[in-house]
Amino acid sequence: MKKLNNLLDEINDNVKRALAEDIGAGDLTAALIPQDKELNALVISRENAVLCGMQWFETCFLTLAPQTTIDWLARDGDYVQAGQQLCTIQGPARALLTAERSALNFLQMLSAIATHTKRFTDAIAGTKAHIVDTRKTLPGLRLAQKYAVTCGSGVNHRIGLYDGILIKENHIIAAGGIKPALMKAQEIAPPEVFIQIEVESLQELHEALTAGATMVLLDNFTLSQLRDAVALILQRSSERIVLEASGNITLNNVRQIAETGVDRISVGGLTKNIQAIDLSMRFV
């Protein structure tokens, strides 16, 4: 089972595929540079951001030229300012030029996710809620993107279909209802796997709780409905029920949602709607 605390193989695989699609049969433009020429470079952030993706960035260069040295002036999870120097690089000119775009692509994309996540976590500071990611990720880059969420102080939901059960509307329809869906899930779930069920109304929440749900996704609930759902759970003080709000979550409403008392708020936009951080690599 893949976990975020064991990313080395994933990073190498991500970088291998990125370099292969960019270089193909060879970097024709880099061949203009003498083979033995060495260069120094530095990377600068053009905007305020949370840095993320150092290992992906480094691996792009080290894969092509293991003798490359990279000295970082900030670390993953650090808040960096516009104009701040992030690192210096020294190595063979051809390798630096060839790896530059892939390396920056990873650093810009992952820093964007970490930065956007941090905006959400800052917005709900002081509440008990946590910002949670989803499976709405770029194909082949899920672990990288979920790592970036943690650098922005967010929390990972299940990594994939194999490490958690999330019973959604279509599962409920196919299984014949909330109760039969939950009963089947409880029957087949390994001990370490959580079971979460999605509901779309307070009536469905009642039904799910009656069927033994301990983790519920409240889909597109209004603020009033969220407060009512939390109040219902508080009445059942002998049970530990986790409530997660989802659907149309924005920076404009996330604070109000957190203040209803829900435990988690899932935001697909953390990994789905990405505007890369503006970074610049300069040769000196």
PDB file of C-alpha atoms in Angstrom:
ATOM      1  CA  MET A   1       0.000   0.000   0.000  1.00  0.00           C
ATOM      2  CA  LYS A   2       1.400   3.390  -0.986  1.00  0.00           C
ATOM      3  CA  LYS A   3       1.770   5.905   1.824  1.00  0.00           C
ATOM      4  CA  LEU A   4       2.917   9.514   1.815  1.00  0.00           C
ATOM      5  CA  ASN A   5       5.783   8.703   4.177  1.00  0.00           C
ATOM      6  CA  ASN A   6       7.442   6.573   1.501  1.00  0.00           C
ATOM      7  CA  LEU A   7       7.610   8.818  -1.535  1.00  0.00           C
ATOM      8  CA  LEU A   8      11.064   8.070  -2.951  1.00  0.00           C
ATOM      9  CA  ASP A   9       9.955   5.503  -5.531  1.00  0.00           C
ATOM     10  CA  GLU A  10       7.010   7.697  -6.517  1.00  0.00           C
ATOM     11  CA  ILE A  11       9.242  10.744  -6.979  1.00  0.00           C
ATOM     12  CA  ASN A  12      11.683   8.801  -9.150  1.00  0.00           C
ATOM     13  CA  ASP A  13       8.805   7.492 -11.256  1.00  0.00           C
ATOM     14  CA  ASN A  14       7.219  10.942 -11.644  1.00  0.00           C
ATOM     15  CA  VAL A  15      10.520  12.461 -12.710  1.00  0.00           C
ATOM     16  CA  LYS A  16      11.422   9.613 -15.065  1.00  0.00           C
ATOM     17  CA  ARG A  17       8.148  10.063 -16.956  1.00  0.00           C
ATOM     18  CA  ALA A  18       8.414  13.862 -16.995  1.00  0.00           C
ATOM     19  CA  LEU A  19      11.942  13.820 -18.399  1.00  0.00           C
ATOM     20  CA  ALA A  20      11.092  11.136 -20.955  1.00  0.00           C
ATOM     21  CA  GLU A  21       8.175  13.098 -22.404  1.00  0.00           C
ATOM     22  CA  ASP A  22      10.248  16.294 -22.586  1.00  0.00           C
ATOM     23  CA  ILE A  23      13.584  14.967 -23.839  1.00  0.00           C
ATOM     24  CA  GLY A  24      12.459  12.155 -26.126  1.00  0.00           C
ATOM     25  CA  ALA A  25      15.392  11.218 -28.373  1.00  0.00           C
ATOM     26  CA  GLY A  26      17.503  14.104 -27.064  1.00  0.00           C
ATOM     27  CA  ASP A  27      17.594  17.820 -26.242  1.00  0.00           C
ATOM     28  CA  LEU A  28      18.514  19.415 -29.570  1.00  0.00           C
ATOM     29  CA  THR A  29      18.861  22.935 -28.178  1.00  0.00           C
ATOM     30  CA  ALA A  30      21.169  21.957 -25.295  1.00  0.00           C
ATOM     31  CA  ALA A  31      23.547  20.473 -27.866  1.00  0.00           C
ATOM     32  CA  LEU A  32      24.484  24.067 -28.737  1.00  0.00           C
ATOM     33  CA  ILE A  33      26.376  24.267 -25.415  1.00  0.00           C
ATOM     34  CA  PRO A  34      29.892  22.803 -25.028  1.00  0.00           C
ATOM     35  CA  GLN A  35      29.668  19.424 -23.303  1.00  0.00           C
ATOM     36  CA  ASP A  36      32.180  20.314 -20.584  1.00  0.00           C
ATOM     37  CA  LYS A  37      30.721  23.714 -19.688  1.00  0.00           C
ATOM     38  CA  GLU A  38      29.604  24.233 -16.055  1.00  0.00           C
ATOM     39  CA  LEU A  39      26.979  26.732 -14.972  1.00  0.00           C
ATOM     40  CA  ASN A  40      25.588  28.268 -11.796  1.00  0.00           C
ATOM     41  CA  ALA A  41      21.915  29.119 -11.460  1.00  0.00           C
ATOM     42  CA  LEU A  42      19.463  30.389  -8.877  1.00  0.00           C
ATOM     43  CA  VAL A  43      15.700  30.075  -8.476  1.00  0.00           C
ATOM     44  CA  ILE A  44      13.587  33.028  -7.378  1.00  0.00           C
ATOM     45  CA  SER A  45       9.931  33.175  -6.388  1.00  0.00           C
ATOM     46  CA  ARG A  46       7.979  35.858  -8.207  1.00  0.00           C
ATOM     47  CA  GLU A  47       5.111  35.804  -5.713  1.00  0.00           C
ATOM     48  CA  ASN A  48       4.306  34.971  -2.107  1.00  0.00           C
ATOM     49  CA  ALA A  49       3.855  31.219  -1.743  1.00  0.00           C
ATOM     50  CA  VAL A  50       4.297  28.081   0.337  1.00  0.00           C
ATOM     51  CA  LEU A  51       7.265  26.173  -1.070  1.00  0.00           C
ATOM     52  CA  CYS A  52       6.713  22.548  -2.021  1.00  0.00           C
ATOM     53  CA  GLY A  53       8.384  20.024  -4.327  1.00  0.00           C
ATOM     54  CA  MET A  54      12.061  20.202  -3.423  1.00  0.00           C
ATOM     55  CA  GLN A  55      12.690  16.485  -3.931  1.00  0.00           C
ATOM     56  CA  TRP A  56      11.002  16.399  -7.333  1.00  0.00           C
ATOM     57  CA  PHE A  57      12.992  19.471  -8.377  1.00  0.00           C
ATOM     58  CA  GLU A  58      16.303  18.003  -7.204  1.00  0.00           C
ATOM     59  CA  THR A  59      15.669  14.605  -8.777  1.00  0.00           C
ATOM     60  CA  CYS A  60      15.153  16.172 -12.210  1.00  0.00           C
ATOM     61  CA  PHE A  61      18.710  17.519 -12.171  1.00  0.00           C
ATOM     62  CA  LEU A  62      20.379  14.641 -10.342  1.00  0.00           C
ATOM     63  CA  THR A  63      18.884  12.098 -12.738  1.00  0.00           C
ATOM     64  CA  LEU A  64      20.728  13.744 -15.639  1.00  0.00           C
ATOM     65  CA  ALA A  65      23.849  14.807 -13.742  1.00  0.00           C
ATOM     66  CA  PRO A  66      24.420  13.234 -10.302  1.00  0.00           C
ATOM     67  CA  GLN A  67      27.298  15.641  -9.650  1.00  0.00           C
ATOM     68  CA  THR A  68      24.917  18.609  -9.583  1.00  0.00           C
ATOM     69  CA  THR A  69      24.813  20.462  -6.248  1.00  0.00           C
ATOM     70  CA  ILE A  70      21.700  22.279  -5.013  1.00  0.00           C
ATOM     71  CA  ASP A  71      21.740  24.453  -1.902  1.00  0.00           C
ATOM     72  CA  TRP A  72      18.322  25.402  -0.539  1.00  0.00           C
ATOM     73  CA  LEU A  73      17.552  28.631   1.292  1.00  0.00           C
ATOM     74  CA  ALA A  74      14.001  27.507   2.129  1.00  0.00           C
ATOM     75  CA  ARG A  75      12.339  24.155   2.805  1.00  0.00           C
ATOM     76  CA  ASP A  76       9.051  22.490   1.892  1.00  0.00           C
ATOM     77  CA  GLY A  77       6.254  24.077   3.925  1.00  0.00           C
ATOM     78  CA  ASP A  78       8.075  27.409   4.338  1.00  0.00           C
ATOM     79  CA  TYR A  79       6.284  30.613   3.409  1.00  0.00           C
ATOM     80  CA  VAL A  80       8.402  32.495   0.866  1.00  0.00           C
ATOM     81  CA  GLN A  81       8.021  36.048  -0.377  1.00  0.00           C
ATOM     82  CA  ALA A  82       8.024  37.551  -3.841  1.00  0.00           C
ATOM     83  CA  GLY A  83      11.618  38.173  -4.895  1.00  0.00           C
ATOM     84  CA  GLN A  84      13.033  35.639  -2.438  1.00  0.00           C
ATOM     85  CA  GLN A  85      15.838  33.357  -3.595  1.00  0.00           C
ATOM     86  CA  LEU A  86      14.920  29.701  -3.057  1.00  0.00           C
ATOM     87  CA  CYS A  87      18.086  27.827  -4.015  1.00  0.00           C
ATOM     88  CA  THR A  88      21.361  27.877  -5.916  1.00  0.00           C
ATOM     89  CA  ILE A  89      22.389  25.199  -8.412  1.00  0.00           C
ATOM     90  CA  GLN A  90      25.776  24.234  -9.846  1.00  0.00           C
ATOM     91  CA  GLY A  91      26.352  21.588 -12.486  1.00  0.00           C
ATOM     92  CA  PRO A  92      26.908  20.710 -16.160  1.00  0.00           C
ATOM     93  CA  ALA A  93      25.277  23.351 -18.359  1.00  0.00           C
ATOM     94  CA  ARG A  94      23.570  20.893 -20.693  1.00  0.00           C
ATOM     95  CA  ALA A  95      21.963  18.956 -17.849  1.00  0.00           C
ATOM     96  CA  LEU A  96      20.778  22.114 -16.098  1.00  0.00           C
ATOM     97  CA  LEU A  97      19.214  23.447 -19.286  1.00  0.00           C
ATOM     98  CA  THR A  98      17.579  20.133 -20.151  1.00  0.00           C
ATOM     99  CA  ALA A  99      16.092  19.530 -16.690  1.00  0.00           C
ATOM    100  CA  GLU A 100      15.064  23.145 -16.050  1.00  0.00           C
ATOM    101  CA  ARG A 101      11.504  23.020 -17.379  1.00  0.00           C
ATOM    102  CA  SER A 102      10.520  19.701 -15.790  1.00  0.00           C
ATOM    103  CA  ALA A 103      12.038  20.725 -12.462  1.00  0.00           C
ATOM    104  CA  LEU A 104      10.214  24.054 -12.420  1.00  0.00           C
ATOM    105  CA  ASN A 105       6.958  22.419 -13.503  1.00  0.00           C
ATOM    106  CA  PHE A 106       6.997  20.217 -10.405  1.00  0.00           C
ATOM    107  CA  LEU A 107       8.033  23.039  -8.062  1.00  0.00           C
ATOM    108  CA  GLN A 108       5.475  25.500  -9.444  1.00  0.00           C
ATOM    109  CA  MET A 109       2.581  23.034  -9.424  1.00  0.00           C
ATOM    110  CA  LEU A 110       3.215  21.573  -5.975  1.00  0.00           C
ATOM    111  CA  SER A 111       3.890  24.981  -4.450  1.00  0.00           C
ATOM    112  CA  ALA A 112       0.569  26.157  -5.895  1.00  0.00           C
ATOM    113  CA  ILE A 113      -1.305  23.334  -4.161  1.00  0.00           C
ATOM    114  CA  ALA A 114       0.481  23.952  -0.849  1.00  0.00           C
ATOM    115  CA  THR A 115      -0.209  27.681  -1.112  1.00  0.00           C
ATOM    116  CA  HIS A 116      -3.893  27.254  -1.928  1.00  0.00           C
ATOM    117  CA  THR A 117      -4.307  24.727   0.880  1.00  0.00           C
ATOM    118  CA  LYS A 118      -2.672  27.126   3.342  1.00  0.00           C
ATOM    119  CA  ARG A 119      -5.174  29.824   2.400  1.00  0.00           C
ATOM    120  CA  PHE A 120      -7.987  27.473   3.392  1.00  0.00           C
ATOM    121  CA  THR A 121      -6.350  26.280   6.618  1.00  0.00           C
ATOM    122  CA  ASP A 122      -5.604  29.865   7.634  1.00  0.00           C
ATOM    123  CA  ALA A 123      -9.224  30.818   6.915  1.00  0.00           C
ATOM    124  CA  ILE A 124     -10.554  28.319   9.476  1.00  0.00           C
ATOM    125  CA  ALA A 125      -7.869  28.846  12.131  1.00  0.00           C
ATOM    126  CA  GLY A 126      -9.275  28.599  15.655  1.00  0.00           C
ATOM    127  CA  THR A 127     -12.091  26.222  14.731  1.00  0.00           C
ATOM    128  CA  LYS A 128     -11.980  22.455  15.261  1.00  0.00           C
ATOM    129  CA  ALA A 129     -12.352  21.699  11.553  1.00  0.00           C
ATOM    130  CA  HIS A 130      -9.635  20.350   9.264  1.00  0.00           C
ATOM    131  CA  ILE A 131      -9.236  20.978   5.540  1.00  0.00           C
ATOM    132  CA  VAL A 132      -9.227  17.659   3.651  1.00  0.00           C
ATOM    133  CA  ASP A 133      -8.296  16.823   0.065  1.00  0.00           C
ATOM    134  CA  THR A 134     -10.059  14.495  -2.401  1.00  0.00           C
ATOM    135  CA  ARG A 135      -9.250  12.100  -5.268  1.00  0.00           C
ATOM    136  CA  LYS A 136      -9.723  14.923  -7.802  1.00  0.00           C
ATOM    137  CA  THR A 137      -6.055  14.844  -8.732  1.00  0.00           C
ATOM    138  CA  LEU A 138      -3.988  14.900 -11.922  1.00  0.00           C
ATOM    139  CA  PRO A 139      -3.605  11.327 -13.246  1.00  0.00           C
ATOM    140  CA  GLY A 140      -0.277   9.858 -12.202  1.00  0.00           C
ATOM    141  CA  LEU A 141       0.519  12.644  -9.718  1.00  0.00           C
ATOM    142  CA  ARG A 142      -1.808  11.849  -6.823  1.00  0.00           C
ATOM    143  CA  LEU A 143       0.817  11.185  -4.158  1.00  0.00           C
ATOM    144  CA  ALA A 144       2.750  14.281  -5.182  1.00  0.00           C
ATOM    145  CA  GLN A 145      -0.361  16.437  -4.952  1.00  0.00           C
ATOM    146  CA  LYS A 146      -1.472  14.936  -1.661  1.00  0.00           C
ATOM    147  CA  TYR A 147       2.010  15.543  -0.257  1.00  0.00           C
ATOM    148  CA  ALA A 148       1.632  19.195  -1.289  1.00  0.00           C
ATOM    149  CA  VAL A 149      -1.658  19.397   0.623  1.00  0.00           C
ATOM    150  CA  THR A 150       0.134  18.346   3.812  1.00  0.00           C
ATOM    151  CA  CYS A 151       2.768  21.052   3.221  1.00  0.00           C
ATOM    152  CA  GLY A 152      -0.098  23.558   3.287  1.00  0.00           C
ATOM    153  CA  SER A 153      -1.306  22.157   6.645  1.00  0.00           C
ATOM    154  CA  GLY A 154      -4.150  20.195   5.051  1.00  0.00           C
ATOM    155  CA  VAL A 155      -5.139  16.588   5.774  1.00  0.00           C
ATOM    156  CA  ASN A 156      -5.206  13.709   3.311  1.00  0.00           C
ATOM    157  CA  HIS A 157      -8.408  11.773   2.767  1.00  0.00           C
ATOM    158  CA  ARG A 158      -7.991   8.237   1.407  1.00  0.00           C
ATOM    159  CA  ILE A 159      -5.130   7.881  -1.047  1.00  0.00           C
ATOM    160  CA  GLY A 160      -7.157   5.719  -3.438  1.00  0.00           C
ATOM    161  CA  LEU A 161      -9.971   3.235  -3.678  1.00  0.00           C
ATOM    162  CA  TYR A 162      -7.936   0.644  -1.777  1.00  0.00           C
ATOM    163  CA  ASP A 163      -7.451   2.306   1.627  1.00  0.00           C
ATOM    164  CA  GLY A 164     -10.914   3.599   2.516  1.00  0.00           C
ATOM    165  CA  ILE A 165     -14.592   3.066   1.743  1.00  0.00           C
ATOM    166  CA  LEU A 166     -16.585   6.119   0.686  1.00  0.00           C
ATOM    167  CA  ILE A 167     -20.184   5.199  -0.135  1.00  0.00           C
ATOM    168  CA  LYS A 168     -21.534   7.858  -2.467  1.00  0.00           C
ATOM    169  CA  GLU A 169     -24.935   8.433  -4.060  1.00  0.00           C
ATOM    170  CA  ASN A 170     -24.380   6.035  -6.959  1.00  0.00           C
ATOM    171  CA  HIS A 171     -23.100   3.310  -4.620  1.00  0.00           C
ATOM    172  CA  ILE A 172     -26.216   3.725  -2.478  1.00  0.00           C
ATOM    173  CA  ILE A 173     -28.482   3.431  -5.514  1.00  0.00           C
ATOM    174  CA  ALA A 174     -26.633   0.372  -6.814  1.00  0.00           C
ATOM    175  CA  ALA A 175     -26.622  -1.304  -3.391  1.00  0.00           C
ATOM    176  CA  GLY A 176     -30.343  -0.725  -2.815  1.00  0.00           C
ATOM    177  CA  GLY A 177     -30.215   1.956  -0.128  1.00  0.00           C
ATOM    178  CA  ILE A 178     -28.215   3.416   2.752  1.00  0.00           C
ATOM    179  CA  LYS A 179     -28.729   0.542   5.171  1.00  0.00           C
ATOM    180  CA  PRO A 180     -27.788  -2.314   2.802  1.00  0.00           C
ATOM    181  CA  ALA A 181     -24.792  -0.340   1.529  1.00  0.00           C
ATOM    182  CA  LEU A 182     -23.493   0.223   5.063  1.00  0.00           C
ATOM    183  CA  MET A 183     -24.156  -3.359   6.122  1.00  0.00           C
ATOM    184  CA  LYS A 184     -22.174  -4.682   3.175  1.00  0.00           C
ATOM    185  CA  ALA A 185     -19.336  -2.248   3.828  1.00  0.00           C
ATOM    186  CA  GLN A 186     -19.153  -3.285   7.481  1.00  0.00           C
ATOM    187  CA  GLU A 187     -19.039  -6.901   6.360  1.00  0.00           C
ATOM    188  CA  ILE A 188     -16.159  -6.539   3.908  1.00  0.00           C
ATOM    189  CA  ALA A 189     -14.006  -3.737   5.382  1.00  0.00           C
ATOM    190  CA  PRO A 190     -10.629  -4.736   6.862  1.00  0.00           C
ATOM    191  CA  PRO A 191     -10.139  -3.494  10.455  1.00  0.00           C
ATOM    192  CA  GLU A 192      -7.834  -0.636   9.447  1.00  0.00           C
ATOM    193  CA  VAL A 193     -10.139   0.723   6.722  1.00  0.00           C
ATOM    194  CA  PHE A 194     -12.612   3.515   7.526  1.00  0.00           C
ATOM    195  CA  ILE A 195     -16.182   3.564   6.208  1.00  0.00           C
ATOM    196  CA  GLN A 196     -17.734   6.889   5.233  1.00  0.00           C
ATOM    197  CA  ILE A 197     -21.149   7.446   3.688  1.00  0.00           C
ATOM    198  CA  GLU A 198     -22.453  10.450   1.782  1.00  0.00           C
ATOM    199  CA  VAL A 199     -25.878  11.903   2.614  1.00  0.00           C
ATOM    200  CA  GLU A 200     -27.791  14.716   0.933  1.00  0.00           C
ATOM    201  CA  SER A 201     -30.401  15.567   3.579  1.00  0.00           C
ATOM    202  CA  LEU A 202     -31.037  15.447   7.321  1.00  0.00           C
ATOM    203  CA  GLN A 203     -33.425  12.569   6.745  1.00  0.00           C
ATOM    204  CA  GLU A 204     -30.654  10.574   5.065  1.00  0.00           C
ATOM    205  CA  LEU A 205     -28.327  11.492   7.947  1.00  0.00           C
ATOM    206  CA  HIS A 206     -30.853  10.022  10.421  1.00  0.00           C
ATOM    207  CA  GLU A 207     -31.048   6.890   8.301  1.00  0.00           C
ATOM    208  CA  ALA A 208     -27.266   6.558   8.117  1.00  0.00           C
ATOM    209  CA  LEU A 209     -26.829   6.994  11.868  1.00  0.00           C
ATOM    210  CA  THR A 210     -29.532   4.428  12.558  1.00  0.00           C
ATOM    211  CA  ALA A 211     -27.669   2.014  10.272  1.00  0.00           C
ATOM    212  CA  GLY A 212     -24.477   2.477  12.296  1.00  0.00           C
ATOM    213  CA  ALA A 213     -22.558   5.137  10.356  1.00  0.00           C
ATOM    214  CA  THR A 214     -19.640   6.652  12.247  1.00  0.00           C
ATOM    215  CA  MET A 215     -18.270   8.888   9.471  1.00  0.00           C
ATOM    216  CA  VAL A 216     -20.650  10.923   7.318  1.00  0.00           C
ATOM    217  CA  LEU A 217     -20.091  13.193   4.323  1.00  0.00           C
ATOM    218  CA  LEU A 218     -22.657  16.007   4.256  1.00  0.00           C
ATOM    219  CA  ASP A 219     -22.991  16.829   0.571  1.00  0.00           C
ATOM    220  CA  ASN A 220     -24.043  20.373  -0.355  1.00  0.00           C
ATOM    221  CA  PHE A 221     -25.729  21.064   2.997  1.00  0.00           C
ATOM    222  CA  THR A 222     -26.716  24.659   3.711  1.00  0.00           C
ATOM    223  CA  LEU A 223     -25.244  26.373   6.774  1.00  0.00           C
ATOM    224  CA  SER A 224     -28.532  25.834   8.609  1.00  0.00           C
ATOM    225  CA  GLN A 225     -28.532  22.131   7.706  1.00  0.00           C
ATOM    226  CA  LEU A 226     -24.918  21.774   8.827  1.00  0.00           C
ATOM    227  CA  ARG A 227     -25.760  23.304  12.204  1.00  0.00           C
ATOM    228  CA  ASP A 228     -28.728  20.973  12.552  1.00  0.00           C
ATOM    229  CA  ALA A 229     -26.520  17.996  11.672  1.00  0.00           C
ATOM    230  CA  VAL A 230     -23.950  18.962  14.308  1.00  0.00           C
ATOM    231  CA  ALA A 231     -26.723  19.444  16.889  1.00  0.00           C
ATOM    232  CA  LEU A 232     -28.059  15.981  16.079  1.00  0.00           C
ATOM    233  CA  ILE A 233     -24.633  14.456  16.649  1.00  0.00           C
ATOM    234  CA  LEU A 234     -24.233  16.303  19.956  1.00  0.00           C
ATOM    235  CA  GLN A 235     -27.451  14.660  21.130  1.00  0.00           C
ATOM    236  CA  ARG A 236     -25.771  11.301  20.587  1.00  0.00           C
ATOM    237  CA  SER A 237     -22.915  12.093  22.967  1.00  0.00           C
ATOM    238  CA  SER A 238     -22.161   8.440  23.651  1.00  0.00           C
ATOM    239  CA  GLU A 239     -21.015   7.952  20.042  1.00  0.00           C
ATOM    240  CA  ARG A 240     -18.089   9.411  18.107  1.00  0.00           C
ATOM    241  CA  ILE A 241     -19.447  10.520  14.747  1.00  0.00           C
ATOM    242  CA  VAL A 242     -17.206  12.385  12.286  1.00  0.00           C
ATOM    243  CA  LEU A 243     -19.005  14.934  10.103  1.00  0.00           C
ATOM    244  CA  GLU A 244     -17.426  16.188   6.892  1.00  0.00           C
ATOM    245  CA  ALA A 245     -18.850  19.049   4.838  1.00  0.00           C
ATOM    246  CA  SER A 246     -18.400  18.936   1.073  1.00  0.00           C
ATOM    247  CA  GLY A 247     -19.636  20.707  -2.047  1.00  0.00           C
ATOM    248  CA  ASN A 248     -19.155  24.271  -3.304  1.00  0.00           C
ATOM    249  CA  ILE A 249     -16.567  25.141  -0.659  1.00  0.00           C
ATOM    250  CA  THR A 250     -14.773  28.434  -1.327  1.00  0.00           C
ATOM    251  CA  LEU A 251     -12.507  30.787   0.582  1.00  0.00           C
ATOM    252  CA  ASN A 252     -15.527  33.063   0.944  1.00  0.00           C
ATOM    253  CA  ASN A 253     -17.672  30.543   2.815  1.00  0.00           C
ATOM    254  CA  VAL A 254     -15.236  28.083   4.392  1.00  0.00           C
ATOM    255  CA  ARG A 255     -15.025  30.000   7.686  1.00  0.00           C
ATOM    256  CA  GLN A 256     -18.798  29.981   8.123  1.00  0.00           C
ATOM    257  CA  ILE A 257     -18.874  26.272   7.355  1.00  0.00           C
ATOM    258  CA  ALA A 258     -16.142  25.547   9.904  1.00  0.00           C
ATOM    259  CA  GLU A 259     -17.997  27.551  12.550  1.00  0.00           C
ATOM    260  CA  THR A 260     -21.022  25.224  12.278  1.00  0.00           C
ATOM    261  CA  GLY A 261     -18.955  22.676  14.220  1.00  0.00           C
ATOM    262  CA  VAL A 262     -18.196  20.090  11.518  1.00  0.00           C
ATOM    263  CA  ASP A 263     -15.005  18.072  11.938  1.00  0.00           C
ATOM    264  CA  ARG A 264     -13.727  18.141   8.368  1.00  0.00           C
ATOM    265  CA  ILE A 265     -14.205  20.165   5.198  1.00  0.00           C
ATOM    266  CA  SER A 266     -13.217  18.536   1.919  1.00  0.00           C
ATOM    267  CA  VAL A 267     -12.158  20.774  -0.969  1.00  0.00           C
ATOM    268  CA  GLY A 268     -11.667  19.256  -4.417  1.00  0.00           C
ATOM    269  CA  GLY A 269     -10.228  22.517  -5.701  1.00  0.00           C
ATOM    270  CA  LEU A 270      -7.038  22.052  -3.686  1.00  0.00           C
ATOM    271  CA  THR A 271      -5.708  19.661  -6.317  1.00  0.00           C
ATOM    272  CA  LYS A 272      -8.103  20.202  -9.221  1.00  0.00           C
ATOM    273  CA  ASN A 273      -8.000  23.965  -9.781  1.00  0.00           C
ATOM    274  CA  ILE A 274      -4.318  24.820  -9.927  1.00  0.00           C
ATOM    275  CA  GLN A 275      -2.686  28.101 -10.902  1.00  0.00           C
ATOM    276  CA  ALA A 276       1.061  27.537 -10.881  1.00  0.00           C
ATOM    277  CA  ILE A 277       3.245  29.697  -8.688  1.00  0.00           C
ATOM    278  CA  ASP A 278       5.468  32.011 -10.744  1.00  0.00           C
ATOM    279  CA  LEU A 279       9.089  30.907 -10.292  1.00  0.00           C
ATOM    280  CA  SER A 280      12.166  31.943 -12.265  1.00  0.00           C
ATOM    281  CA  MET A 281      15.445  30.082 -12.792  1.00  0.00           C
ATOM    282  CA  ARG A 282      18.334  32.343 -13.774  1.00  0.00           C
ATOM    283  CA  PHE A 283      21.842  31.393 -14.869  1.00  0.00           C
ATOM    284  CA  VAL A 284      24.671  33.433 -13.438  1.00  0.00           C
TER     285      VAL A 284
END
